[in-house]
mmCIF file of C-alpha atoms in Angstrom:
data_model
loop_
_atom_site.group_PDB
_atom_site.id
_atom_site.type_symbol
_atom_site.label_atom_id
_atom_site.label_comp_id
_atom_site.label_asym_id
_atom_site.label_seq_id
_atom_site.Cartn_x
_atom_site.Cartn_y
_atom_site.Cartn_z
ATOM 1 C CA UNK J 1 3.159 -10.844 -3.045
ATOM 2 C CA UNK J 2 2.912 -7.187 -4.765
ATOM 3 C CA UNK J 3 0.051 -6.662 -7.099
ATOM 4 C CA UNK J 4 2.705 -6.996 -10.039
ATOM 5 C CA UNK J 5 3.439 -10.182 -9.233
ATOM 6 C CA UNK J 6 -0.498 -10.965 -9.250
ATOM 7 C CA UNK J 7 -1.474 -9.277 -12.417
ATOM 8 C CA UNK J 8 2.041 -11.430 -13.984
ATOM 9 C CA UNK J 9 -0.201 -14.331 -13.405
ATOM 10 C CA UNK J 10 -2.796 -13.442 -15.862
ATOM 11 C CA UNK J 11 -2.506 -15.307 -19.247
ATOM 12 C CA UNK J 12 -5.445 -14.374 -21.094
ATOM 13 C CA UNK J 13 -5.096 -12.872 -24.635
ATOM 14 C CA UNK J 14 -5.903 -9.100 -25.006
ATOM 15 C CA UNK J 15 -9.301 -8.178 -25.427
ATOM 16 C CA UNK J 16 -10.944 -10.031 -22.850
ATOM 17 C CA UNK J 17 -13.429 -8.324 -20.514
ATOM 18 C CA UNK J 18 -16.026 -11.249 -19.619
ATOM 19 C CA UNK J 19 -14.951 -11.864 -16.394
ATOM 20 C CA UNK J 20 -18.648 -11.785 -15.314
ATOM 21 C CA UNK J 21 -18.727 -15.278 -17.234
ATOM 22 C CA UNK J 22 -16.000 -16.763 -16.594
ATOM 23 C CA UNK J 23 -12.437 -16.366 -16.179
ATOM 24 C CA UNK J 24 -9.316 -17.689 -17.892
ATOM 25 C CA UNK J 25 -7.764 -19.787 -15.408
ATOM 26 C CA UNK J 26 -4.502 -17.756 -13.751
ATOM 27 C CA UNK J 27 -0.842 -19.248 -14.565
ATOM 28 C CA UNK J 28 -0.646 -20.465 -10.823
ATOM 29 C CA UNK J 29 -3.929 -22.491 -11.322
ATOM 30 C CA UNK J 30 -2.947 -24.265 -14.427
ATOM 31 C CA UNK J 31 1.252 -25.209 -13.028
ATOM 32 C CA UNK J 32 -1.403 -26.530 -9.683
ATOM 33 C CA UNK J 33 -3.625 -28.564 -12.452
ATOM 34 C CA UNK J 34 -0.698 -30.060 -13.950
ATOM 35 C CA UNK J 35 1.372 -30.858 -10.994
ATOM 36 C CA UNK J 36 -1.856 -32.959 -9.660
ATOM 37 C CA UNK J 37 -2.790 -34.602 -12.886
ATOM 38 C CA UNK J 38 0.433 -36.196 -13.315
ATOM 39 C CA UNK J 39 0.186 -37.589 -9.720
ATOM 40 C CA UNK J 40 -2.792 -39.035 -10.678
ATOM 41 C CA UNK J 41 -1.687 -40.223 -13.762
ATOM 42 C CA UNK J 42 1.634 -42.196 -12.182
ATOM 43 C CA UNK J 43 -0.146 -43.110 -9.023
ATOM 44 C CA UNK J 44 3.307 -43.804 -7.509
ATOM 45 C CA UNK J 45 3.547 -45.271 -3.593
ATOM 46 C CA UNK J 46 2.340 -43.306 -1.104
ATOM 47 C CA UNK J 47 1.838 -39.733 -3.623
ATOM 48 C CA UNK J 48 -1.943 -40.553 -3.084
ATOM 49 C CA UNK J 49 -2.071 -38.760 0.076
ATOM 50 C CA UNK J 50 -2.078 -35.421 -1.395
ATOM 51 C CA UNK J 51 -4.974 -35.969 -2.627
ATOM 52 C CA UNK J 52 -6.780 -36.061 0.832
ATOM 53 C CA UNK J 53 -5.248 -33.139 1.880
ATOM 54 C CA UNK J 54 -6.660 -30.528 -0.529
ATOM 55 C CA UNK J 55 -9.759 -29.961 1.868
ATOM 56 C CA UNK J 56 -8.475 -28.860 4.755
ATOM 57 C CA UNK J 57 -6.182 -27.054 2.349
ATOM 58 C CA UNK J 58 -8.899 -25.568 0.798
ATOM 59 C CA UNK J 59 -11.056 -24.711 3.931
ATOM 60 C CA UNK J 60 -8.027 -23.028 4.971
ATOM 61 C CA UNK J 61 -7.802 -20.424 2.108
ATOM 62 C CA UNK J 62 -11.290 -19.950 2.287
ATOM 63 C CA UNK J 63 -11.011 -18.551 5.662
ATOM 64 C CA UNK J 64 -7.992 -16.678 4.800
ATOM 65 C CA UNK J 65 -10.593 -14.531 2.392
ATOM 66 C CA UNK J 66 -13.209 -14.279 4.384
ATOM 67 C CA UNK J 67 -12.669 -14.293 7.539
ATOM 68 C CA UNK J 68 -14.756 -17.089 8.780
ATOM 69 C CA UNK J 69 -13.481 -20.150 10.863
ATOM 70 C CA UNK J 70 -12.185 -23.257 8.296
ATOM 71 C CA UNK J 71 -14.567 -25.650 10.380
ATOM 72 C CA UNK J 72 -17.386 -23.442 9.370
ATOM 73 C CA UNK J 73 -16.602 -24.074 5.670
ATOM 74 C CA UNK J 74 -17.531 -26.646 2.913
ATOM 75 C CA UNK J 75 -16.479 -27.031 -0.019
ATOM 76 C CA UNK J 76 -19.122 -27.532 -3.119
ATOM 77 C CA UNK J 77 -18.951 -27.833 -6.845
ATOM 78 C CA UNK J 78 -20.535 -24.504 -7.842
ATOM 79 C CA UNK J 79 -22.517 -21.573 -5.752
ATOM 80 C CA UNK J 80 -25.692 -23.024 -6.749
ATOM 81 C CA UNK J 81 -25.504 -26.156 -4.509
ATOM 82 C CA UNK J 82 -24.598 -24.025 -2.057
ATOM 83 C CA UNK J 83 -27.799 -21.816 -2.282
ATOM 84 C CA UNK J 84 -29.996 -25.966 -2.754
ATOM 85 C CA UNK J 85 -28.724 -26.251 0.950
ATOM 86 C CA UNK J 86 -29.263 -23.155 2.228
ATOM 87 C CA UNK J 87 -33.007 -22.467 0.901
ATOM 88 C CA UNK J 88 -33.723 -26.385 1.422
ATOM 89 C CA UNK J 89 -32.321 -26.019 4.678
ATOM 90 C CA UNK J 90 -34.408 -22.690 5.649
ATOM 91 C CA UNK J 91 -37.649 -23.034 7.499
ATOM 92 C CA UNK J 92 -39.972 -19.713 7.110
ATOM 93 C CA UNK J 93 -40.175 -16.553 4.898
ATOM 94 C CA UNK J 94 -36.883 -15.328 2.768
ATOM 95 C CA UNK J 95 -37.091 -12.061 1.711
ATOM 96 C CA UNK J 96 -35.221 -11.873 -2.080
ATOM 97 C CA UNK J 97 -35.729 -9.939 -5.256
ATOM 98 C CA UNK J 98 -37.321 -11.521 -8.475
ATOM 99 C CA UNK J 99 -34.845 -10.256 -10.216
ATOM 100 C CA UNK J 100 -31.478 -11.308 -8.451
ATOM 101 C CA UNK J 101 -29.588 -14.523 -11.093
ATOM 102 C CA UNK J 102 -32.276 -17.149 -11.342
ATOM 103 C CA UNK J 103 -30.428 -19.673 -9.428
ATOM 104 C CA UNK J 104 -31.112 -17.937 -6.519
ATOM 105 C CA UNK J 105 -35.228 -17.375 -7.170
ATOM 106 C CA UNK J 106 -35.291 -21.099 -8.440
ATOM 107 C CA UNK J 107 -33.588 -22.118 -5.761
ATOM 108 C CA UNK J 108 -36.062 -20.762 -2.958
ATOM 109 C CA UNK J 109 -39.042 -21.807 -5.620
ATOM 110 C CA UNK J 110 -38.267 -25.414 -5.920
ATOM 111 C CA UNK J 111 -37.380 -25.264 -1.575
ATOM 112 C CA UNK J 112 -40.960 -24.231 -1.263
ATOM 113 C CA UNK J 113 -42.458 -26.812 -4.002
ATOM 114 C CA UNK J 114 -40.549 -29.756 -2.431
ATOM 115 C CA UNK J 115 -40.508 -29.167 1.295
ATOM 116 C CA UNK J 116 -43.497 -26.685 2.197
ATOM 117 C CA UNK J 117 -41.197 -24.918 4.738
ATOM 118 C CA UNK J 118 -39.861 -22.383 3.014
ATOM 119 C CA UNK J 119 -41.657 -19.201 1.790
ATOM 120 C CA UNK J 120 -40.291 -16.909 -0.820
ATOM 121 C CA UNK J 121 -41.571 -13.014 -0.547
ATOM 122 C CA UNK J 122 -40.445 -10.934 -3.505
ATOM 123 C CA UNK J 123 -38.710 -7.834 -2.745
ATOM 124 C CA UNK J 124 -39.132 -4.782 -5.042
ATOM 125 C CA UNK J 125 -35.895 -3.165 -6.070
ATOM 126 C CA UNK J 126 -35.050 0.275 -6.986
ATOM 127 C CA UNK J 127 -34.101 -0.147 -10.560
ATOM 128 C CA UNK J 128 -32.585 -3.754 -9.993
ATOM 129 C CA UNK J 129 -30.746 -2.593 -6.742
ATOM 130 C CA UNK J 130 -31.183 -4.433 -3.168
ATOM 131 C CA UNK J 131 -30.811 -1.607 -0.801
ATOM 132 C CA UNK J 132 -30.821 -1.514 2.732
ATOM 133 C CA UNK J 133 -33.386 1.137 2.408
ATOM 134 C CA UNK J 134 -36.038 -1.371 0.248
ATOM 135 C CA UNK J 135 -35.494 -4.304 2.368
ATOM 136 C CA UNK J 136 -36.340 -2.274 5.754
ATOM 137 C CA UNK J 137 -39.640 -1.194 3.714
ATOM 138 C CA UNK J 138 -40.689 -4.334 2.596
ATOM 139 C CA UNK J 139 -39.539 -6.508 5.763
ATOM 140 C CA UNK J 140 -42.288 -8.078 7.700
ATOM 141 C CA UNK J 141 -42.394 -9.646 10.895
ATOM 142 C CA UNK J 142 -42.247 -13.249 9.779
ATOM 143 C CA UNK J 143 -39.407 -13.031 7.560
ATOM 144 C CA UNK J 144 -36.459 -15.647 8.690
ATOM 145 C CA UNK J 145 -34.054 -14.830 6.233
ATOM 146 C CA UNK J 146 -32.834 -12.254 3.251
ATOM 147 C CA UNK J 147 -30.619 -13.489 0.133
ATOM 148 C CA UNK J 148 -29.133 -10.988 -1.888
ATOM 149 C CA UNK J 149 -26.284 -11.051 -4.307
ATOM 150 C CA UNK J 150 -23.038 -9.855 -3.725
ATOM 151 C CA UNK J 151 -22.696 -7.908 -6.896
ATOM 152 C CA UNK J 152 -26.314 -7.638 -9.111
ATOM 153 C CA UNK J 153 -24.973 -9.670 -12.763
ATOM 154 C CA UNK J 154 -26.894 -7.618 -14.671
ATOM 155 C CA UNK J 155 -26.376 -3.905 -13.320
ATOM 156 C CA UNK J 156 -23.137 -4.437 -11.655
ATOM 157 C CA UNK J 157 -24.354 -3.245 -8.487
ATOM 158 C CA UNK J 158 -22.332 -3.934 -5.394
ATOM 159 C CA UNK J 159 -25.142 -4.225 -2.246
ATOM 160 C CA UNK J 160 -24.272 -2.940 1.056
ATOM 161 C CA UNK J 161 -24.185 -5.764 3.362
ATOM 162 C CA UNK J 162 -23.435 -3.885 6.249
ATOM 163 C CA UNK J 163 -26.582 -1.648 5.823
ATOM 164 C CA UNK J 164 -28.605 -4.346 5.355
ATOM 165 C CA UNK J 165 -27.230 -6.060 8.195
ATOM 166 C CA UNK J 166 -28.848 -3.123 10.233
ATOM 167 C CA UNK J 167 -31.554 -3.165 9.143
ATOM 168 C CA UNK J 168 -32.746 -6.955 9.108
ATOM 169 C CA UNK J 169 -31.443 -7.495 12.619
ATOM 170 C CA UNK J 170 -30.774 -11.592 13.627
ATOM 171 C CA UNK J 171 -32.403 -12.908 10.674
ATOM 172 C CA UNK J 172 -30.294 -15.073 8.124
ATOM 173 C CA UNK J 173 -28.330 -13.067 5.373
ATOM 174 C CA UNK J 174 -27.846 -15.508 2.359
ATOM 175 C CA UNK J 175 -25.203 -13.976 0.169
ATOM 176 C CA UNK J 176 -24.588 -15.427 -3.590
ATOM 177 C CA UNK J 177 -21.234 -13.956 -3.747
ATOM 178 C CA UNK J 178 -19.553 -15.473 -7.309
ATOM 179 C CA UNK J 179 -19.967 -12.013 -8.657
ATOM 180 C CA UNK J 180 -16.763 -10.509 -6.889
ATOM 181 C CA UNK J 181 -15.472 -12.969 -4.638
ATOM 182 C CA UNK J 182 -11.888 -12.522 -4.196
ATOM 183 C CA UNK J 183 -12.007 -8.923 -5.939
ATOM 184 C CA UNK J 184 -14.125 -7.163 -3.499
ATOM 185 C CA UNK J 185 -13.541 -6.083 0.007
ATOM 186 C CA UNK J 186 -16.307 -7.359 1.287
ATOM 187 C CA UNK J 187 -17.736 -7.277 4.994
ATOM 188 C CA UNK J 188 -18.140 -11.084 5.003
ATOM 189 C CA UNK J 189 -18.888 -11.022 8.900
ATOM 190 C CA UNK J 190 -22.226 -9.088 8.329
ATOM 191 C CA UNK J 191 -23.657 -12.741 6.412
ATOM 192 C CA UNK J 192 -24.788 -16.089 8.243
ATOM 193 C CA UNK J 193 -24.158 -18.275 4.709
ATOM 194 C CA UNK J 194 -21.707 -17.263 1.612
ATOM 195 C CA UNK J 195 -21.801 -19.357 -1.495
ATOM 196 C CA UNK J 196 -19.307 -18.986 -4.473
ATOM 197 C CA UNK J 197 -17.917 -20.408 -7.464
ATOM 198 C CA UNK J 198 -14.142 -20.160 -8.336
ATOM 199 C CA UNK J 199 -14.556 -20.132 -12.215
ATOM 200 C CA UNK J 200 -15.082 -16.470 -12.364
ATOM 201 C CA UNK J 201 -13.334 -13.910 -10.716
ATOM 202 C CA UNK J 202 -10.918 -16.022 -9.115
ATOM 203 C CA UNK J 203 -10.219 -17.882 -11.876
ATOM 204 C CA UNK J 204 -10.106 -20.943 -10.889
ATOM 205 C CA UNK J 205 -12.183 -23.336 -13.289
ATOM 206 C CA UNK J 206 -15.106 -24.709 -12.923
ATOM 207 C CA UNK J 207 -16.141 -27.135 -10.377
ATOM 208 C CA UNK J 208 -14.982 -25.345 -7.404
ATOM 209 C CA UNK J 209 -16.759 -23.231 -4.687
ATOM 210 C CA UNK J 210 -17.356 -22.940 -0.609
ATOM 211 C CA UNK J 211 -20.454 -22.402 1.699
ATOM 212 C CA UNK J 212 -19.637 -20.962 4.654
ATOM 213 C CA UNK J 213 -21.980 -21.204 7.304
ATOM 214 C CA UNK J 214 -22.039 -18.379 10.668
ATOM 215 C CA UNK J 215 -22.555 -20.323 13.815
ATOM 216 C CA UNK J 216 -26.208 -18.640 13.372
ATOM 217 C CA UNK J 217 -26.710 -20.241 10.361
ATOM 218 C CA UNK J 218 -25.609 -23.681 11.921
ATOM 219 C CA UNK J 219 -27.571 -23.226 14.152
ATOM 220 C CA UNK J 220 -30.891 -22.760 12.360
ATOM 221 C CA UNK J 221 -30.587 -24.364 8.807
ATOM 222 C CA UNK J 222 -31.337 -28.368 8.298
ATOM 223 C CA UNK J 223 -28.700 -30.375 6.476
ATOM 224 C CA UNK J 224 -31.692 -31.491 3.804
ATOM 225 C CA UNK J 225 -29.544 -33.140 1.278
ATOM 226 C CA UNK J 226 -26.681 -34.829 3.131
ATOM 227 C CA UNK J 227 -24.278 -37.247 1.950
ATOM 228 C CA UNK J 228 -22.475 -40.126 3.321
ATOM 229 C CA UNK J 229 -19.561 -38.254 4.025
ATOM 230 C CA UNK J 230 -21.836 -35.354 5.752
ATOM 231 C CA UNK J 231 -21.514 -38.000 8.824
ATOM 232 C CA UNK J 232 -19.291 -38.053 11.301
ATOM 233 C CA UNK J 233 -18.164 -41.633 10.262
ATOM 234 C CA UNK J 234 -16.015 -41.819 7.454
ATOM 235 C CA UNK J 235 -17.604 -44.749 5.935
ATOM 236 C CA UNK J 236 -20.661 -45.964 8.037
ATOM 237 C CA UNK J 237 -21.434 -49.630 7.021
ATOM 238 C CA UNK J 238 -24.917 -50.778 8.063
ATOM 239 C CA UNK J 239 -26.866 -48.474 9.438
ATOM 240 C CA UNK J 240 -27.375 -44.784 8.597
ATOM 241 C CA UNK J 241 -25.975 -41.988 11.205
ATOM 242 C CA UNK J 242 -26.945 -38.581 11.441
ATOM 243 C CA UNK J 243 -25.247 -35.424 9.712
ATOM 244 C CA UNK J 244 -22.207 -34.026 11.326
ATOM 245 C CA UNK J 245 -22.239 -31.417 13.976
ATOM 246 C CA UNK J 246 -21.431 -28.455 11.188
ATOM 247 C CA UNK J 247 -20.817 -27.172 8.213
ATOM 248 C CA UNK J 248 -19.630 -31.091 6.844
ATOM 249 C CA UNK J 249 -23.030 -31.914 7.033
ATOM 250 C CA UNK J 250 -23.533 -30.483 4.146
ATOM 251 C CA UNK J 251 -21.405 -32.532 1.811
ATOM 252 C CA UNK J 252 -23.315 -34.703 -0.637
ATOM 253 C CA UNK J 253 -19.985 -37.098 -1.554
ATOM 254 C CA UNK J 254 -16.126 -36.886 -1.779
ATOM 255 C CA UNK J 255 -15.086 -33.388 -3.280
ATOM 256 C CA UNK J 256 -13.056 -33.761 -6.270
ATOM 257 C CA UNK J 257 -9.568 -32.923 -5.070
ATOM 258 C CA UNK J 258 -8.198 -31.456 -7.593
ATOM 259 C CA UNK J 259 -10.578 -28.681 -7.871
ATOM 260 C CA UNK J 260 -10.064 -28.307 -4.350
ATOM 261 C CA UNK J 261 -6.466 -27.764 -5.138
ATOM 262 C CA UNK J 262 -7.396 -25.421 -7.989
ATOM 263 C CA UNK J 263 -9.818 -22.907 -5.592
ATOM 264 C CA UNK J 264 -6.838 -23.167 -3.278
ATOM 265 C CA UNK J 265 -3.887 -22.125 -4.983
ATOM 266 C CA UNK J 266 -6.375 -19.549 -6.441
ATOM 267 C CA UNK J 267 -7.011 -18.086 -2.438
ATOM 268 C CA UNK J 268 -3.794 -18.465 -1.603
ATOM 269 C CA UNK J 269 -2.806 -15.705 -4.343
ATOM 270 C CA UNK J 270 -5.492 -13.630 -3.582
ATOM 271 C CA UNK J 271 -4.684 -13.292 0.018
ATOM 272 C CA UNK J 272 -1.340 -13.327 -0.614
ATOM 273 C CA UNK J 273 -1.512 -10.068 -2.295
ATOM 274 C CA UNK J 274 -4.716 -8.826 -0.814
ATOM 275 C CA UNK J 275 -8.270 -8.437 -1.258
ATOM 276 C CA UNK J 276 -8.068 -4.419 -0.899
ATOM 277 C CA UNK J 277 -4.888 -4.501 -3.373
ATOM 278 C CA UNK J 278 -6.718 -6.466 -6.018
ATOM 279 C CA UNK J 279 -9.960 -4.329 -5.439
ATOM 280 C CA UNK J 280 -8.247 -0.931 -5.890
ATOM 281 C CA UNK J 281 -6.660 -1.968 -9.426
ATOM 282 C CA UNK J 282 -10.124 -3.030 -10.480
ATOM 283 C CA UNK J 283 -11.112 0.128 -9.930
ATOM 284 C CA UNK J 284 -9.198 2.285 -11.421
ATOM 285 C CA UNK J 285 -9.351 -0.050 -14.599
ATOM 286 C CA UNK J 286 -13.025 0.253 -14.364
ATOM 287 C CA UNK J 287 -13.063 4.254 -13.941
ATOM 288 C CA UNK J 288 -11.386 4.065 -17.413
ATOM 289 C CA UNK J 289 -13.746 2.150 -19.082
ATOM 290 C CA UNK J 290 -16.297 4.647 -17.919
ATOM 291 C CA UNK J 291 -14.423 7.196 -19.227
ATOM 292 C CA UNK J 292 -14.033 5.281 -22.292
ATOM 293 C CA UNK J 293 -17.846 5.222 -22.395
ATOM 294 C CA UNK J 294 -18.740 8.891 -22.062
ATOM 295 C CA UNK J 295 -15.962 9.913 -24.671
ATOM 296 C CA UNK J 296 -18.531 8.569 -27.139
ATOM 297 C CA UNK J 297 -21.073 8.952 -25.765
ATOM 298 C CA UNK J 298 -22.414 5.527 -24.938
ATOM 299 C CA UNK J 299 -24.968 5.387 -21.518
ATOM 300 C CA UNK J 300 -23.392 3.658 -19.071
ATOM 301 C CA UNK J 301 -25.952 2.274 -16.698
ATOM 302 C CA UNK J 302 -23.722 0.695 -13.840
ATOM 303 C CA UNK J 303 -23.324 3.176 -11.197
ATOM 304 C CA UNK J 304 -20.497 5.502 -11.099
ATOM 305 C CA UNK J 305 -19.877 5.250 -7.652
ATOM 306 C CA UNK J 306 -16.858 3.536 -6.031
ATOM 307 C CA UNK J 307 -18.863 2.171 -3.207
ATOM 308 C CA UNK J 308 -21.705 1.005 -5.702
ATOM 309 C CA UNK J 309 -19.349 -1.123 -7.905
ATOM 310 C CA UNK J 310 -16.919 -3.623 -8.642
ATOM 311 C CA UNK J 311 -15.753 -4.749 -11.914
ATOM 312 C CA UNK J 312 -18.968 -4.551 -13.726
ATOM 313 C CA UNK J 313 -19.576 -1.963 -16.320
ATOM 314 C CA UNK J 314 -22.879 -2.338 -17.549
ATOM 315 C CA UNK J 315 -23.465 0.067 -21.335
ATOM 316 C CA UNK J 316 -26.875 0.444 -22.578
ATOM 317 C CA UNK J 317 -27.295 2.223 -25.526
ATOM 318 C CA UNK J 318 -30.573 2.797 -27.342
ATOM 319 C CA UNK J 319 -32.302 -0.376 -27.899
ATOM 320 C CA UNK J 320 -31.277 -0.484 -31.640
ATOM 321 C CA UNK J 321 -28.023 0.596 -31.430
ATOM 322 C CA UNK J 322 -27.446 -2.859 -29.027
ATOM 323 C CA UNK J 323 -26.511 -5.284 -31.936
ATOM 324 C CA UNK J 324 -24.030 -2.681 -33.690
ATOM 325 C CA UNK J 325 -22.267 -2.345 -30.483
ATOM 326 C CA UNK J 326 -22.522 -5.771 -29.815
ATOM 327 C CA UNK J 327 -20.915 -6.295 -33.136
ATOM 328 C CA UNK J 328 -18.307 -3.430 -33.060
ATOM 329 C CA UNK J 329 -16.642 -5.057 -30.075
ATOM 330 C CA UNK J 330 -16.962 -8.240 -31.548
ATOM 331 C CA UNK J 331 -14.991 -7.489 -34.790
ATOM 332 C CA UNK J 332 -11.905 -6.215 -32.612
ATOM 333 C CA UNK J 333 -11.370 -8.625 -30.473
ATOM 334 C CA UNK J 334 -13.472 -7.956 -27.623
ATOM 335 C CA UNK J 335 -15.127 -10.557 -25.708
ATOM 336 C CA UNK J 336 -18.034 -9.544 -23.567
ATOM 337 C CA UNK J 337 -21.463 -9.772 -22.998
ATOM 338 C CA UNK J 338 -24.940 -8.895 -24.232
ATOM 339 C CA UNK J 339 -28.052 -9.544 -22.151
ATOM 340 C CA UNK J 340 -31.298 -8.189 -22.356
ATOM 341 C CA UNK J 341 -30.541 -5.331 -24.154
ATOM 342 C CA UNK J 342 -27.339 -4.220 -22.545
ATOM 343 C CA UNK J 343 -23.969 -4.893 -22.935
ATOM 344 C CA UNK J 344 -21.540 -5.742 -19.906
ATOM 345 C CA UNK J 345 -18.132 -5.311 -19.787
ATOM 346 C CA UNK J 346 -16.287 -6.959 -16.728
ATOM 347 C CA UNK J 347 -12.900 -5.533 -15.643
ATOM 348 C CA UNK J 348 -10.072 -7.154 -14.089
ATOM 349 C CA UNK J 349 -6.842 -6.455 -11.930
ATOM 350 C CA UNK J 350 -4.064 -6.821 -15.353
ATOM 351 C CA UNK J 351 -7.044 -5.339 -18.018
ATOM 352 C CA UNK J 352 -4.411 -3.915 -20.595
ATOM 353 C CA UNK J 353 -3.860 -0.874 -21.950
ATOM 354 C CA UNK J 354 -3.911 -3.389 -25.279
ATOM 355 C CA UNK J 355 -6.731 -4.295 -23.801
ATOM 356 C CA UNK J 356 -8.398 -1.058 -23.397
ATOM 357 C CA UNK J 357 -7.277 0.419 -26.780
ATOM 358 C CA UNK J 358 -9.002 -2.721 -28.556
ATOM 359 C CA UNK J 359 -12.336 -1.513 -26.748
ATOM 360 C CA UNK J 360 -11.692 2.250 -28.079
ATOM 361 C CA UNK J 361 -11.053 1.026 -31.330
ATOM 362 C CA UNK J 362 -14.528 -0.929 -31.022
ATOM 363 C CA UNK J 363 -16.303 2.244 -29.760
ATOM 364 C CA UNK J 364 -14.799 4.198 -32.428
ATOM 365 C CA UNK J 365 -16.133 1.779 -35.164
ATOM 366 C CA UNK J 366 -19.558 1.948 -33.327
ATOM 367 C CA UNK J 367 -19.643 5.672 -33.073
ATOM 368 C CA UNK J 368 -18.782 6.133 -36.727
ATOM 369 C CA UNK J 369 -21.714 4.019 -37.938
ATOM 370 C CA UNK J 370 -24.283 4.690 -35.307
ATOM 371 C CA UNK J 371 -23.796 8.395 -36.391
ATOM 372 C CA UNK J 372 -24.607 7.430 -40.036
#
């Protein structure tokens, strides 16, 4: 599959640069959606069975992308059940920043208010950014385990997992990964757990994501919140078994299969064409939008740096100028976001050049009346 025939698949109307939300769902996902509703809906003799075969199907592309065995994967609903198990499932100190999305503080927070086994130590960042360097400062003896994010939401920053890695030795890396899984080229074997959602960058809808667990991580974390079908028995009557020997332990109930079959079809394109392929268009796209940026003028805050990004470009311009800019890209089309004073823009393989004139025109008409 050439990168052509991936950025064909994108449907969204021009303007759209909120990938960092959510994303439209691709052409492939929607045919996939269709094809299993109306199964569903005619229930005919025997198509049922389909329907049971989405996980391993799913598993499957999951490994594909990141490189980890499909028995060591589980499918979940979103990334933040993913992080429940792991910081539920953690016993000791985990080292994270304040800062990182909250469902990745709350989730440690409400680990240590329920269970008393978990400890969360707050890291201090340099401007928002989890560096190697600041963890091996602020890492202490009786630290089990260090969740970062993949890619920071708010700056765009794109952590260095291999550094880190390094630096923390055998303790557990968590990695919230929904901001650029499936765009970035990612050194997945440097983490022990990776939890994602499909609804953004992949573009797969909501209701979809994996955990995938090292053998490290199996090893160490409890299954707290398991499910019937975290057993080994498919349905146990009467008594109540154990969780599974691995990562199916930490299923809470049946996976909807059609969202399987969504985040599927979704892999499957995205290692059909490539991780690297996908990441390299991003990046180009995103080098113009910083270009776009310094044309007028407007302080980008994201860094600059090809190894310190993916598709986030994060503008802030002075703190009253926010709402005009927020407003400029509004009035031509633009969807994006504004949080806490800045304004990100989040770039994907097929942005436009439609696309990317609608966001000069926007700067233009915010140039023009900031300058008056």
């Amino acid at each position: 599959m050439t990168i052509e025939d991936f950025q064909a698949g994108f449907g969204e109307e021009p303007g759209y640069l909120d990938y960092g939300r959510v994303g439209p769902l691709s052409r492939a996902v929607v045919e996939e959606t269709t094809a299993f509703g109306l199964v569903l809906e005619r229930a005919r003799h025997g198509s049922m069975d389909a329907f049971g075969e989405q996980d391993a199907r799913v598993r499957a592309a999951a490994a594909a992308v990141t490189r980890f065995p499909a028995e060591q994967i589980v499918f979940q609903p979103n990334a933040t059940q993913g992080l429940m198990h792991a910081m539920f499932g953690l016993t000791g100190t985990v080292l994270l920043s304040p800062d990182e999305f909250p469902s990745l503080p709350i989730a440690a927070v409400r680990a240590q208010e329920a269970l008393h086994v978990v400890q969360p130590a707050w890291l201090e960042t340099d401007h928002g950014k989890v560096t190697p360097a600041g963890i091996r400062d602020q890492l202490e003896q009786n630290v089990a385990a260090v969740a970062v994010s993949l890619v920071d939401s708010r700056t765009g920053y794109l952590c260095d997992l291999e550094g880190i890695r390094q630096v923390i030795g055998d303790r557990l890396l968590i990695v919230d990964a929904i901001q650029g899984f499936g765009v970035v080229d990612a050194p997945w074997e440097a983490a022990d757990i990776i939890t994602t959602g499909g609804q953004k960058w992949c573009r797969a809808g909501w209701g979809t994501g994996v955990l995938a667990l090292s053998e490290r991580a199996l090893d160490r974390l409890t299954p707290v919140f398991s499910g019937f079908t975290g057993t080994e028995e498919s349905e146990p009557w009467g008594y109540v078994p154990p969780p599974a020997d691995g990562a199916s332990a930490y299923r809470v109930s049946n996976p909807d299969p059609i969202a399987e079959a969504r985040f599927a079809t979704a892999l499957e394109e995205i290692d059909r064409v490539g991780v690297a392929e996908i990441s390299r268009a991003i990046a180009e796209r995103v080098s113009l939008v910083i270009e776009l940026a310094d044309e007028f003028a407007i302080p980008v805050s994201s860094s600059r740096d090809e190894q310190e990004r993916a598709g986030i470009v994060v503008l802030s311009p002075p703190v009253e100028q926010v709402t005009l800019l927020t407003a400029s890209l509004h009035n031509h089309g633009v969807t994006a976001t504004t949080r806490l004073g800045s304004v990100r823009l989040s770039v994907h393989a097929a942005t436009s050049p439609e696309t990317l004139d609608m966001l000069r025109a926007a700067f233009v008409s915010y140039a023009t009346a900031a300058t008056y």
